[in-house]
CSV table of C-alpha atoms and ligand atoms in Angstrom, one decimal:
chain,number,residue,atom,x,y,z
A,1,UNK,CA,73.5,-139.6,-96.6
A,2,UNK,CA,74.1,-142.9,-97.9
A,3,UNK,CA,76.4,-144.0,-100.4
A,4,UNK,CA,76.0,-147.2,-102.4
A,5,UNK,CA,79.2,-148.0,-103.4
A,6,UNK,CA,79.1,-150.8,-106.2
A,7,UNK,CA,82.4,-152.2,-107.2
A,8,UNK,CA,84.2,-155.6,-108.8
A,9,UNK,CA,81.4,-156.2,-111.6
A,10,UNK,CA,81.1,-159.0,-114.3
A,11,UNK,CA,83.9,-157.3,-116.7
A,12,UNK,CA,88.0,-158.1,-117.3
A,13,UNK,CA,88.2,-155.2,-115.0
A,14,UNK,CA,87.0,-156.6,-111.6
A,15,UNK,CA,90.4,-156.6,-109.9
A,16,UNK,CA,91.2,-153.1,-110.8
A,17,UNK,CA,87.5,-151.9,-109.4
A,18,UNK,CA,87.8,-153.3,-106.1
A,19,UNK,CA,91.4,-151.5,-105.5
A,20,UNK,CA,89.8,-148.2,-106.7
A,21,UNK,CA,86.9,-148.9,-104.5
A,22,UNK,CA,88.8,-149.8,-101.4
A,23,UNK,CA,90.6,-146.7,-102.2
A,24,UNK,CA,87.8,-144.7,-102.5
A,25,UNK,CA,86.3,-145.9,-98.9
A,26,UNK,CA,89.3,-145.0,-97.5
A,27,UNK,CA,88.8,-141.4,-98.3
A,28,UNK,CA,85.2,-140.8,-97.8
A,29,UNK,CA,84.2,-137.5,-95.5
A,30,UNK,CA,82.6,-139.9,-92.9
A,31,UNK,CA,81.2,-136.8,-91.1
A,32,UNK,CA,78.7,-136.3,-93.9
A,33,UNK,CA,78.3,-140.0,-95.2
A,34,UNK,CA,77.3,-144.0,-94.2
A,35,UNK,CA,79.0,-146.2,-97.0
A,36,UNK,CA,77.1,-149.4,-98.2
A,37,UNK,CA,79.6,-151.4,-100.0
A,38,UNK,CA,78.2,-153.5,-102.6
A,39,UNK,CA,80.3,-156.1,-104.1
A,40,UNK,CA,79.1,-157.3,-108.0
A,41,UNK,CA,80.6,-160.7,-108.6
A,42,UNK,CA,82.1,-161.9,-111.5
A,43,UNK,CA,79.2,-163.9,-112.0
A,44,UNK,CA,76.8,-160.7,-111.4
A,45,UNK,CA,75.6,-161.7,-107.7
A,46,UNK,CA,75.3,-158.6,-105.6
A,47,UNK,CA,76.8,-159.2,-102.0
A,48,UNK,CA,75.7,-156.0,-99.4
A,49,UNK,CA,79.1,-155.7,-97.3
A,50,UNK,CA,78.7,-154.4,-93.7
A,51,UNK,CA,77.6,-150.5,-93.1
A,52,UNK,CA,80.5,-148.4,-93.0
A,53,UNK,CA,79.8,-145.0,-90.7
A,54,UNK,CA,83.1,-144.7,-89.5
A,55,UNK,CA,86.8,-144.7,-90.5
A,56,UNK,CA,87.8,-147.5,-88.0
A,57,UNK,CA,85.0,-149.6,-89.6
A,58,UNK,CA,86.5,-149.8,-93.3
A,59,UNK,CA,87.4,-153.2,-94.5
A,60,UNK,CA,90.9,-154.5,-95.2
A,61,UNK,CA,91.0,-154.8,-99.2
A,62,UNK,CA,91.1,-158.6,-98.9
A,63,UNK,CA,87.8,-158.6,-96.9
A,64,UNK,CA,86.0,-156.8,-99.7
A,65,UNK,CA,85.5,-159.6,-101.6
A,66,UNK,CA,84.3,-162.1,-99.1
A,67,UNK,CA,81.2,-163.7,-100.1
A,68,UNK,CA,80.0,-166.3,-97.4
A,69,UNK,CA,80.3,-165.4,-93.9
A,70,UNK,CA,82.9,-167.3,-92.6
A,71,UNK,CA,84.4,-168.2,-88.4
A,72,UNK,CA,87.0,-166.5,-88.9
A,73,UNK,CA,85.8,-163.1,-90.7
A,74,UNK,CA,82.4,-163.3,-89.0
A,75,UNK,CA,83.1,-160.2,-86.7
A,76,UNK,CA,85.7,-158.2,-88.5
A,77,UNK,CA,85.2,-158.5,-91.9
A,78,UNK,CA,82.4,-156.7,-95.1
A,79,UNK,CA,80.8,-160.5,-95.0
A,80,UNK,CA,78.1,-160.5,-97.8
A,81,UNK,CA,74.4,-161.6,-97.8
A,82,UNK,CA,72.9,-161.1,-100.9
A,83,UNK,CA,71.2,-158.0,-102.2
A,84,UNK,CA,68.4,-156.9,-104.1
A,85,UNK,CA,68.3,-154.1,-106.7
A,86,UNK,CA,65.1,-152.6,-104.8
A,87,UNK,CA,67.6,-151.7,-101.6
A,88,UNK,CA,69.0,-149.0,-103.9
A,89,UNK,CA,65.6,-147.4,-103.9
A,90,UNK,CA,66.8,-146.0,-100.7
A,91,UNK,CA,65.7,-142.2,-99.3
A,92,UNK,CA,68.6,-139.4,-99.2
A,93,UNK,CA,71.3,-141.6,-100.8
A,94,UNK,CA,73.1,-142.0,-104.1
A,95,UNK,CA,74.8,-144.9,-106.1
A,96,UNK,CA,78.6,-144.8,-106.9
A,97,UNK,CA,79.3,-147.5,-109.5
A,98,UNK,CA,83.4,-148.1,-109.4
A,99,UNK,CA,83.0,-150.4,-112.1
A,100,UNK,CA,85.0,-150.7,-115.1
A,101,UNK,CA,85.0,-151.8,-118.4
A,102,UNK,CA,81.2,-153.5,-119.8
A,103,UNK,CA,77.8,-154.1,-117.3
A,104,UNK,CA,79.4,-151.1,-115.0
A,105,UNK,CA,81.5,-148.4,-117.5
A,106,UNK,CA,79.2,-149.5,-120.6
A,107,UNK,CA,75.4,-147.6,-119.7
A,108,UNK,CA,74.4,-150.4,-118.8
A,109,UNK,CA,74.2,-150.3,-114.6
A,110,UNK,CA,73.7,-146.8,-115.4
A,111,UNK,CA,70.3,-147.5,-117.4
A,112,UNK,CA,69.4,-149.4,-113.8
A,113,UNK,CA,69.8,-146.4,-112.0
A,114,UNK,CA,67.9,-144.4,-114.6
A,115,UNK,CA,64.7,-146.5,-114.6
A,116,UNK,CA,64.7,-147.0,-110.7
A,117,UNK,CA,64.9,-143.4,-110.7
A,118,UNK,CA,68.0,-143.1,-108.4
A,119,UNK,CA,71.2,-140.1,-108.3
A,120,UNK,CA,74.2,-141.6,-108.9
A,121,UNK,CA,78.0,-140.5,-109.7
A,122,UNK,CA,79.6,-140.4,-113.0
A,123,UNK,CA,78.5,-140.4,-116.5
A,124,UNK,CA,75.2,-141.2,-117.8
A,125,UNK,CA,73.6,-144.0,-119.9
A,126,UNK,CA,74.6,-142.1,-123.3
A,127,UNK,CA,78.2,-141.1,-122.2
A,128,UNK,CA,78.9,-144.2,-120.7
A,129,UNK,CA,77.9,-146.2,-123.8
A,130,UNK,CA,79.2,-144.4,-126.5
A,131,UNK,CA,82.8,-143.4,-124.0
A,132,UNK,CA,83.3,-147.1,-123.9
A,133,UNK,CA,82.7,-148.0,-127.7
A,134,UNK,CA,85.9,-147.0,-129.7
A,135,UNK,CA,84.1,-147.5,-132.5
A,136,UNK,CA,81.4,-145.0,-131.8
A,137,UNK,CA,83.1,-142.2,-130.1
A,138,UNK,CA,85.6,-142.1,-133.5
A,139,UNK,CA,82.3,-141.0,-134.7
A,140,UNK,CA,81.4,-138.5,-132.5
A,141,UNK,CA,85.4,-137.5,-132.2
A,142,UNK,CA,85.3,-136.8,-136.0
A,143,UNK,CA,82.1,-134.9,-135.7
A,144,UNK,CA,83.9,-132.7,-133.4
A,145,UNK,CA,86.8,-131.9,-135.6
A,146,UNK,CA,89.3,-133.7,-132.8
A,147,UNK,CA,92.2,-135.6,-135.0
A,148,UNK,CA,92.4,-138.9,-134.5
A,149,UNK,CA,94.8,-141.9,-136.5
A,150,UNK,CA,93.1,-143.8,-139.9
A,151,UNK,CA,91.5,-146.8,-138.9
A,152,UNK,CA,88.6,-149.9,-140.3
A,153,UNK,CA,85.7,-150.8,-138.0
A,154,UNK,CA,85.1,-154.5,-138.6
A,155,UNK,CA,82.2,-156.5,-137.8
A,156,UNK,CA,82.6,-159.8,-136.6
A,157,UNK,CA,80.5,-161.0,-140.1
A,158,UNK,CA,82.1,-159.4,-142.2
A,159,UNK,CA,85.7,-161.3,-141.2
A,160,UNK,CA,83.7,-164.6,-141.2
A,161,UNK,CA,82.7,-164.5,-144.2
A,162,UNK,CA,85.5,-162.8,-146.2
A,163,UNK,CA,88.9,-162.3,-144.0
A,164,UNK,CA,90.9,-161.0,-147.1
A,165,UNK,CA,89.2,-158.8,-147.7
A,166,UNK,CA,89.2,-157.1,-144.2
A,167,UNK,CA,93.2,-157.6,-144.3
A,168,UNK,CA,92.9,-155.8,-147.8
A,169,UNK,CA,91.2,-153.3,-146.7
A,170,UNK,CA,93.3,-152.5,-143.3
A,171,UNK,CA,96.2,-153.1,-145.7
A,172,UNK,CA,95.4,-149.9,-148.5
A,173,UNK,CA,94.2,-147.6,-145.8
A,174,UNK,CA,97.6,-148.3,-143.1
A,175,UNK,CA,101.0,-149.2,-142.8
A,176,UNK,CA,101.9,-152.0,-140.1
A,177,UNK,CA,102.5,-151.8,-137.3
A,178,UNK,CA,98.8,-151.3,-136.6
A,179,UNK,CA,97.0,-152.0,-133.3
A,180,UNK,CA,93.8,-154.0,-133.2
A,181,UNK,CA,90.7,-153.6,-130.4
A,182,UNK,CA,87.5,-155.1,-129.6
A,183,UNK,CA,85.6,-152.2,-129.7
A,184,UNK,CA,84.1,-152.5,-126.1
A,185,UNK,CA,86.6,-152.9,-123.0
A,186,UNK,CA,89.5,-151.3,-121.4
A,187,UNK,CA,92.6,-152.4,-119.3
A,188,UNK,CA,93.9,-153.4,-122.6
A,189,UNK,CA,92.3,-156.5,-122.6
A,190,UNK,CA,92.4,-157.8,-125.9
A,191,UNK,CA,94.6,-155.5,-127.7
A,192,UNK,CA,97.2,-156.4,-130.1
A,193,UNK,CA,99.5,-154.8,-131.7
A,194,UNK,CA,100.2,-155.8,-135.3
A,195,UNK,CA,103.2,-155.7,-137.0
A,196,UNK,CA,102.6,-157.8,-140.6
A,197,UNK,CA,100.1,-159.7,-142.4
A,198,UNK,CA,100.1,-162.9,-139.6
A,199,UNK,CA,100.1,-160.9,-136.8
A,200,UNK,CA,96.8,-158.6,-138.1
A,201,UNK,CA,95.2,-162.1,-138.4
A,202,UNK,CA,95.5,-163.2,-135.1
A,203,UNK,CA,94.9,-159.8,-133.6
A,204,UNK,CA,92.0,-159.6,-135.3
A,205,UNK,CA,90.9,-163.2,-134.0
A,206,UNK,CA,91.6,-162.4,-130.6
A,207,UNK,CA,90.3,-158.9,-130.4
A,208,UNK,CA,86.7,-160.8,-131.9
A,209,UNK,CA,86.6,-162.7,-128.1
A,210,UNK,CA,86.0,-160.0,-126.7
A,211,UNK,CA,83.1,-158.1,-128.8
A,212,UNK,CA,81.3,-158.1,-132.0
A,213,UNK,CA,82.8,-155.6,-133.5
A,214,UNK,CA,86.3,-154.2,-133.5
A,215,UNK,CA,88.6,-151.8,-134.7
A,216,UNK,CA,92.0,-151.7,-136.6
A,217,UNK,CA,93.8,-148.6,-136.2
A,218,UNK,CA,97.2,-147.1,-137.6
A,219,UNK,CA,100.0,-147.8,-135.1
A,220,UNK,CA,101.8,-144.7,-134.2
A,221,UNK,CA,105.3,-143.8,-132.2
A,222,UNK,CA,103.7,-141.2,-130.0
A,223,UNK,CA,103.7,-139.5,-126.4
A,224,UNK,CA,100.6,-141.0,-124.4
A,225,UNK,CA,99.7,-138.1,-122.6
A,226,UNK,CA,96.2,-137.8,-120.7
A,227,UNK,CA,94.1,-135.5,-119.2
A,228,UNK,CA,91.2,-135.7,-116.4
A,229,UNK,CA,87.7,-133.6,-116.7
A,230,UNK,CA,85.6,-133.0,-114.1
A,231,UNK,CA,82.3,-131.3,-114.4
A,232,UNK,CA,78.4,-131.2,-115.4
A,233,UNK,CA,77.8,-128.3,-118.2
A,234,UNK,CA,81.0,-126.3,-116.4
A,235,UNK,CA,83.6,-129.0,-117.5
A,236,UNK,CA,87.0,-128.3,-115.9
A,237,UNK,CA,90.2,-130.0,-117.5
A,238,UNK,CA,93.2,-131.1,-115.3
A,239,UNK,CA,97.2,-130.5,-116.0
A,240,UNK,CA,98.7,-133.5,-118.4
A,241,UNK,CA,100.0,-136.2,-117.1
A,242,UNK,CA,102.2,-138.6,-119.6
A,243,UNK,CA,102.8,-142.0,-119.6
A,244,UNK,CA,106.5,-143.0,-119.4
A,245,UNK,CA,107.0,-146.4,-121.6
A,246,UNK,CA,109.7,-148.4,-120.9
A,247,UNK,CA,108.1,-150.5,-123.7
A,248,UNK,CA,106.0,-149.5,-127.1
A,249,UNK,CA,102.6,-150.6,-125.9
A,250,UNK,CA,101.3,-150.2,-122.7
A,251,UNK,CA,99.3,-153.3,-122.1
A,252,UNK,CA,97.6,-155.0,-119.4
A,253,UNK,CA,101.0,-156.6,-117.9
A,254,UNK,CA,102.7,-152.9,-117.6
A,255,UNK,CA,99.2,-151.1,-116.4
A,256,UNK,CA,99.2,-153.7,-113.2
A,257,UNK,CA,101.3,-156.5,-113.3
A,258,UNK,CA,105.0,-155.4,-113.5
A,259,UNK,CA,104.8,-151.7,-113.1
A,260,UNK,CA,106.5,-150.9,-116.3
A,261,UNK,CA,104.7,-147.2,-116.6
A,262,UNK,CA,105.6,-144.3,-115.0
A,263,UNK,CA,103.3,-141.5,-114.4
A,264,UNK,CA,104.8,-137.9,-115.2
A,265,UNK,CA,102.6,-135.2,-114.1
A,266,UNK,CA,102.8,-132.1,-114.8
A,267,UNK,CA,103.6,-133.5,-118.0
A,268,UNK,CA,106.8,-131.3,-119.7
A,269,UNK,CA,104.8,-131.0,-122.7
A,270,UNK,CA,104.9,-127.6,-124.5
A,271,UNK,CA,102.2,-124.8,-123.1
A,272,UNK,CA,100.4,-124.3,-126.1
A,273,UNK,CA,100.2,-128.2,-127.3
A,274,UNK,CA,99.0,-128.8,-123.8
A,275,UNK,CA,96.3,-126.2,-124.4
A,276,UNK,CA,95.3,-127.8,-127.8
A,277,UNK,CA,95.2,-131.1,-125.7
A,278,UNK,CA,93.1,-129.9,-122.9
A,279,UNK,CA,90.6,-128.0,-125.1
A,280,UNK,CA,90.1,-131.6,-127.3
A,281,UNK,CA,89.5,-132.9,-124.0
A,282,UNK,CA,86.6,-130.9,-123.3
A,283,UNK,CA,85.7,-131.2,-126.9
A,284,UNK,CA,85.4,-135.0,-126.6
A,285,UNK,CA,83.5,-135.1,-123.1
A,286,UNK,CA,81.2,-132.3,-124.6
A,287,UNK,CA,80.7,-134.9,-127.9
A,288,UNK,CA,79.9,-137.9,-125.7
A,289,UNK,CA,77.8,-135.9,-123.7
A,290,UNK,CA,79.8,-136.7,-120.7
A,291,UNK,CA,78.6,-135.7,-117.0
A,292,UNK,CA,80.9,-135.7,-113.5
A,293,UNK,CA,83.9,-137.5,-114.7
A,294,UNK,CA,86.0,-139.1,-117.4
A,295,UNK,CA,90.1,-139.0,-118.5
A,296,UNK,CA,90.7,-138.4,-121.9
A,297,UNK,CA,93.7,-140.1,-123.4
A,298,UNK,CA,95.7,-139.1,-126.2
A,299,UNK,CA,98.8,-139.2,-128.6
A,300,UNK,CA,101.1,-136.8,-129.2
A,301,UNK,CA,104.1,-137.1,-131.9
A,302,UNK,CA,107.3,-135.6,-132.2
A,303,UNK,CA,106.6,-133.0,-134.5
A,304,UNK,CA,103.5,-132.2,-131.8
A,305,UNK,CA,100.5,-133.5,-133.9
A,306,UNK,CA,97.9,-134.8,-131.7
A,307,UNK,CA,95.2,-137.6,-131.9
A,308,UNK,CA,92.9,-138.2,-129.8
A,309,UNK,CA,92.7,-141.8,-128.6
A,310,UNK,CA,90.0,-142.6,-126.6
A,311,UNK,CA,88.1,-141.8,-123.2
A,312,UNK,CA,87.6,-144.0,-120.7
A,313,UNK,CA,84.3,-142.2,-118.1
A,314,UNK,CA,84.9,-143.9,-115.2
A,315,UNK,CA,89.0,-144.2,-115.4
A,316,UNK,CA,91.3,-145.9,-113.0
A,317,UNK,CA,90.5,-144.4,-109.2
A,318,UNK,CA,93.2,-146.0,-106.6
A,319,UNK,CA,94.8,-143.4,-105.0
A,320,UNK,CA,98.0,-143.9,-107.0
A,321,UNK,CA,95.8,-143.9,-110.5
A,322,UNK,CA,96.7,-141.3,-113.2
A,323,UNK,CA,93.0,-139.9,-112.7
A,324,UNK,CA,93.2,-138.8,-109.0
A,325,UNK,CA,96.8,-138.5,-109.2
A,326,UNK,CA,96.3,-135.6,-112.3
A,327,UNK,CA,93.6,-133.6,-109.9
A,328,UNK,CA,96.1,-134.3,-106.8
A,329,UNK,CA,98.7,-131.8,-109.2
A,330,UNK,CA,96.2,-129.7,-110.5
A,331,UNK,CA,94.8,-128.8,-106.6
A,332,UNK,CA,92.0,-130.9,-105.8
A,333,UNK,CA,92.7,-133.8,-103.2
A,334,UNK,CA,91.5,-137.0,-103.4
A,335,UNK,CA,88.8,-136.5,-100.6
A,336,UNK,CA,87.3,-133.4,-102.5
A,337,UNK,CA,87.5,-134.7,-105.7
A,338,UNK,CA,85.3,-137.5,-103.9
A,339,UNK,CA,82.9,-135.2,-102.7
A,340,UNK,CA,82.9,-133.0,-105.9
A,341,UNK,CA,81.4,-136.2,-107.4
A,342,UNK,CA,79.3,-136.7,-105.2
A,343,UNK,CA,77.7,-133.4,-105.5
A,344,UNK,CA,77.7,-133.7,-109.6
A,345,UNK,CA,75.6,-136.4,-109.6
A,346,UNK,CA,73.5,-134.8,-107.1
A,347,UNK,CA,73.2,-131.4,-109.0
A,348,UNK,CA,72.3,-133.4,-112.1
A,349,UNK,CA,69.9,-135.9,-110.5
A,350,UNK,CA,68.0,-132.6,-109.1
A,351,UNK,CA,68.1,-130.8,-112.2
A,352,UNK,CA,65.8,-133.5,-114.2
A,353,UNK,CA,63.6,-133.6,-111.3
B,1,ATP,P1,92.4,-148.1,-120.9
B,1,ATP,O1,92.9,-148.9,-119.8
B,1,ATP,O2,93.1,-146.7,-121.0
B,1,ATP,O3,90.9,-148.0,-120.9
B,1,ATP,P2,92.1,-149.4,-123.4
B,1,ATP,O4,92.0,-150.9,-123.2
B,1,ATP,O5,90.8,-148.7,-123.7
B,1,ATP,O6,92.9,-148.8,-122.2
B,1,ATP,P3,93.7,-148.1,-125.4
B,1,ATP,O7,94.0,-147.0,-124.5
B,1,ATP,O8,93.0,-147.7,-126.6
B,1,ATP,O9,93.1,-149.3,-124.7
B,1,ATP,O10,95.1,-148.7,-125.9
B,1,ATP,C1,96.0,-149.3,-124.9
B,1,ATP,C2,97.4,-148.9,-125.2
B,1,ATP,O11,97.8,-149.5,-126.4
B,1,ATP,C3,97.7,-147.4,-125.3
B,1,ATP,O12,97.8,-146.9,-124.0
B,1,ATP,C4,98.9,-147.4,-126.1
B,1,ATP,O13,100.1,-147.8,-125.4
B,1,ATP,C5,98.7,-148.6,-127.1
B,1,ATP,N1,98.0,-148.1,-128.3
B,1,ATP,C6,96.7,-148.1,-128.6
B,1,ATP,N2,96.4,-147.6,-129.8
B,1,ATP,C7,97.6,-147.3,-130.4
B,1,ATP,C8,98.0,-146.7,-131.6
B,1,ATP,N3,97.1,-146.5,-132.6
B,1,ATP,N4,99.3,-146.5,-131.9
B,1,ATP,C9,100.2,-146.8,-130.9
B,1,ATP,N5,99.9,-147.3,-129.7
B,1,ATP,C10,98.6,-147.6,-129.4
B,2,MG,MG1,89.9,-147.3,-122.5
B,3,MG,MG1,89.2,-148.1,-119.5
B,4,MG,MG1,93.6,-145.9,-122.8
């Protein structure tokens, strides 16, 4: 069987997709599939890589991203010629988009695969969408009875044409410090946190770069603990895994510049919070509709109240990643988690036939 294997993509995210990708060729069950790395530029070209069939044939990371063939990578390296969308519409095969953030996390790629009528791994268009829209999923969280902290959507109108108002209205309903979002991305890519009047303005500004709409939410001093689900209907939750801060926020810089954040897994949280964690895990996969994969992430305070903060369906995937790393502790290897995937998008491709 083949496996397309899509990764980089027009989002803030491209660096992080092509480490989880060349991760994720490094671990493939060659025996059972051919691997046709597809790289998405930042500009949305598709480059088709060289077939991989075999271990020794998988591409060092920095080879992944060629684009032109070149003297000196001509015979070693995953040199690109360019690729059209009908390749996909291959016999026995299946797409693996190891894309984050918008156009790859966002429905959108996944809407592709829908209407060319191919399987492919991970959530689909509805779960995608709404997993990667803060704004929505609060919705759908509420719906679900799963706490979650106060916060204001704000559309990018309504701050242009009245911005005291929106600080008013943040202002009655929370207490600084409060963290702004643009509603669609991940990575922490255009997150601020807030801690007075000025600050809310230019978070707000900044966080409206990204997206049309945002959120506002109420800044709490929490544990970030998160939890990885697996599954079609059957949705199997992973052990906790928390996030050890060396600093309040964990932003871009600490997620994969300076290595700020330590992973603790099995998380020493108490039995039955974790339980209350893990079934508002499922809760919020089941709410999105989710399907094959997602890491939900949450808050949880002192006195053990928990919020749900948001869920991210196609999460982090090197090797070293919290996702992998939490099914790594709960029994399931990288390799089979791989596979289990594989098979997910499979069972659910075959069930709407
Ligand atoms: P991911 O890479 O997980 O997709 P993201 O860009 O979707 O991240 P969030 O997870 O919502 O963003 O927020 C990023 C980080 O900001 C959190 O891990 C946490 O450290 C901090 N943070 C976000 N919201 C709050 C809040 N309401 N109170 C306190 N800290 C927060
Ligand atoms: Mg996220
Ligand atoms: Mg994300
Ligand atoms: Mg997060």
């Amino acid at each position: 069987m083949k496996i397309f294997l899509l990764y980089g993509g027009k989002s803030e995210e491209h660096d992080i997709a092509i480490l989880s990708a060349h991760s994720i060729i490094q671990n493939i069950y060659y025996e059972f599939y051919e691997v046709q790395p597809v790289f998405i530029t930042r500009e949305g070209d598709w480059i088709k890589g060289r077939l991989i069939t075999q271990e020794e044939e998988i591409p060092e990371v920095e080879d992944m991203t060629l684009v032109l063939p070149d003297d000196d990578h001509a015979e070693s390296a995953n040199v690109g010629i360019a690729m059209s969308i009908d390749e996909l519409k291959e016999e026995d095969s299946i797409a693996f988009p190891v894309l984050h953030g918008p156009n790859g996390e966002d429905g959108t790629i996944q809407g592709l695969f829908e209407t060319i009528g191919i399987p492919y791994v991970g959530c689909g268009v509805l779960a995608s969408s709404t997993g990667m829209d803060k704004s929505i999923s609060k919705v759908l969280f509420q719906e679900a009875g799963i706490p979650q902290v106060s916060y204001e959507k704000v559309w990018k109108r309504q701050w242009e044409s009245d911005e005291q108002e929106v600080i008013l209205r943040c202002e009655a309903s929370m207490t600084y410090p409060m963290f702004v979002k643009p509603s669609n991305l991940g990575s922490s890519v255009g997150i601020s946190q807030c801690d007075d009047r000025e600050s809310l303005k230019a978070g707000i500004q900044e966080a409206f770069r990204f997206d049309r709409t945002i959120v506002v939410e109420q800044g709490i001093e929490a544990k970030e603990v998160e939890v990885a689900l697996l599954g079609n209907d059957d949705i199997h939750t992973s052990v906790l895994g928390e996030l050890v801060k060396r600093k309040g926020f964990y932003d871009y810089e600490s997620k994969y510049l300076d290595n700020t954040v330590e992973m603790k897994i099995p998380s020493n949280i108490d039995e039955e919070v974790s339980r209350t964690v893990r079934d508002y895990a499922s809760r919020a996969f089941a709410s999105i509709e989710g399907s094959g994969l997602a890491r939900a992430d949450f808050f949880v305070t002192e006195n053990d109240e928990i919020y749900i903060n948001e869920v991210n369906t196609f999460p982090g995937f090197t090797q070293f990643s919290m996702y992998p790393s939490l099914w790594e502790a709960t029994g399931l290897s990288y390799s089979d988690l791989i596979e289990e995937l594989i098979q997910l998008g499979l069972q659910r491709f075959n069930e709407r036939q």
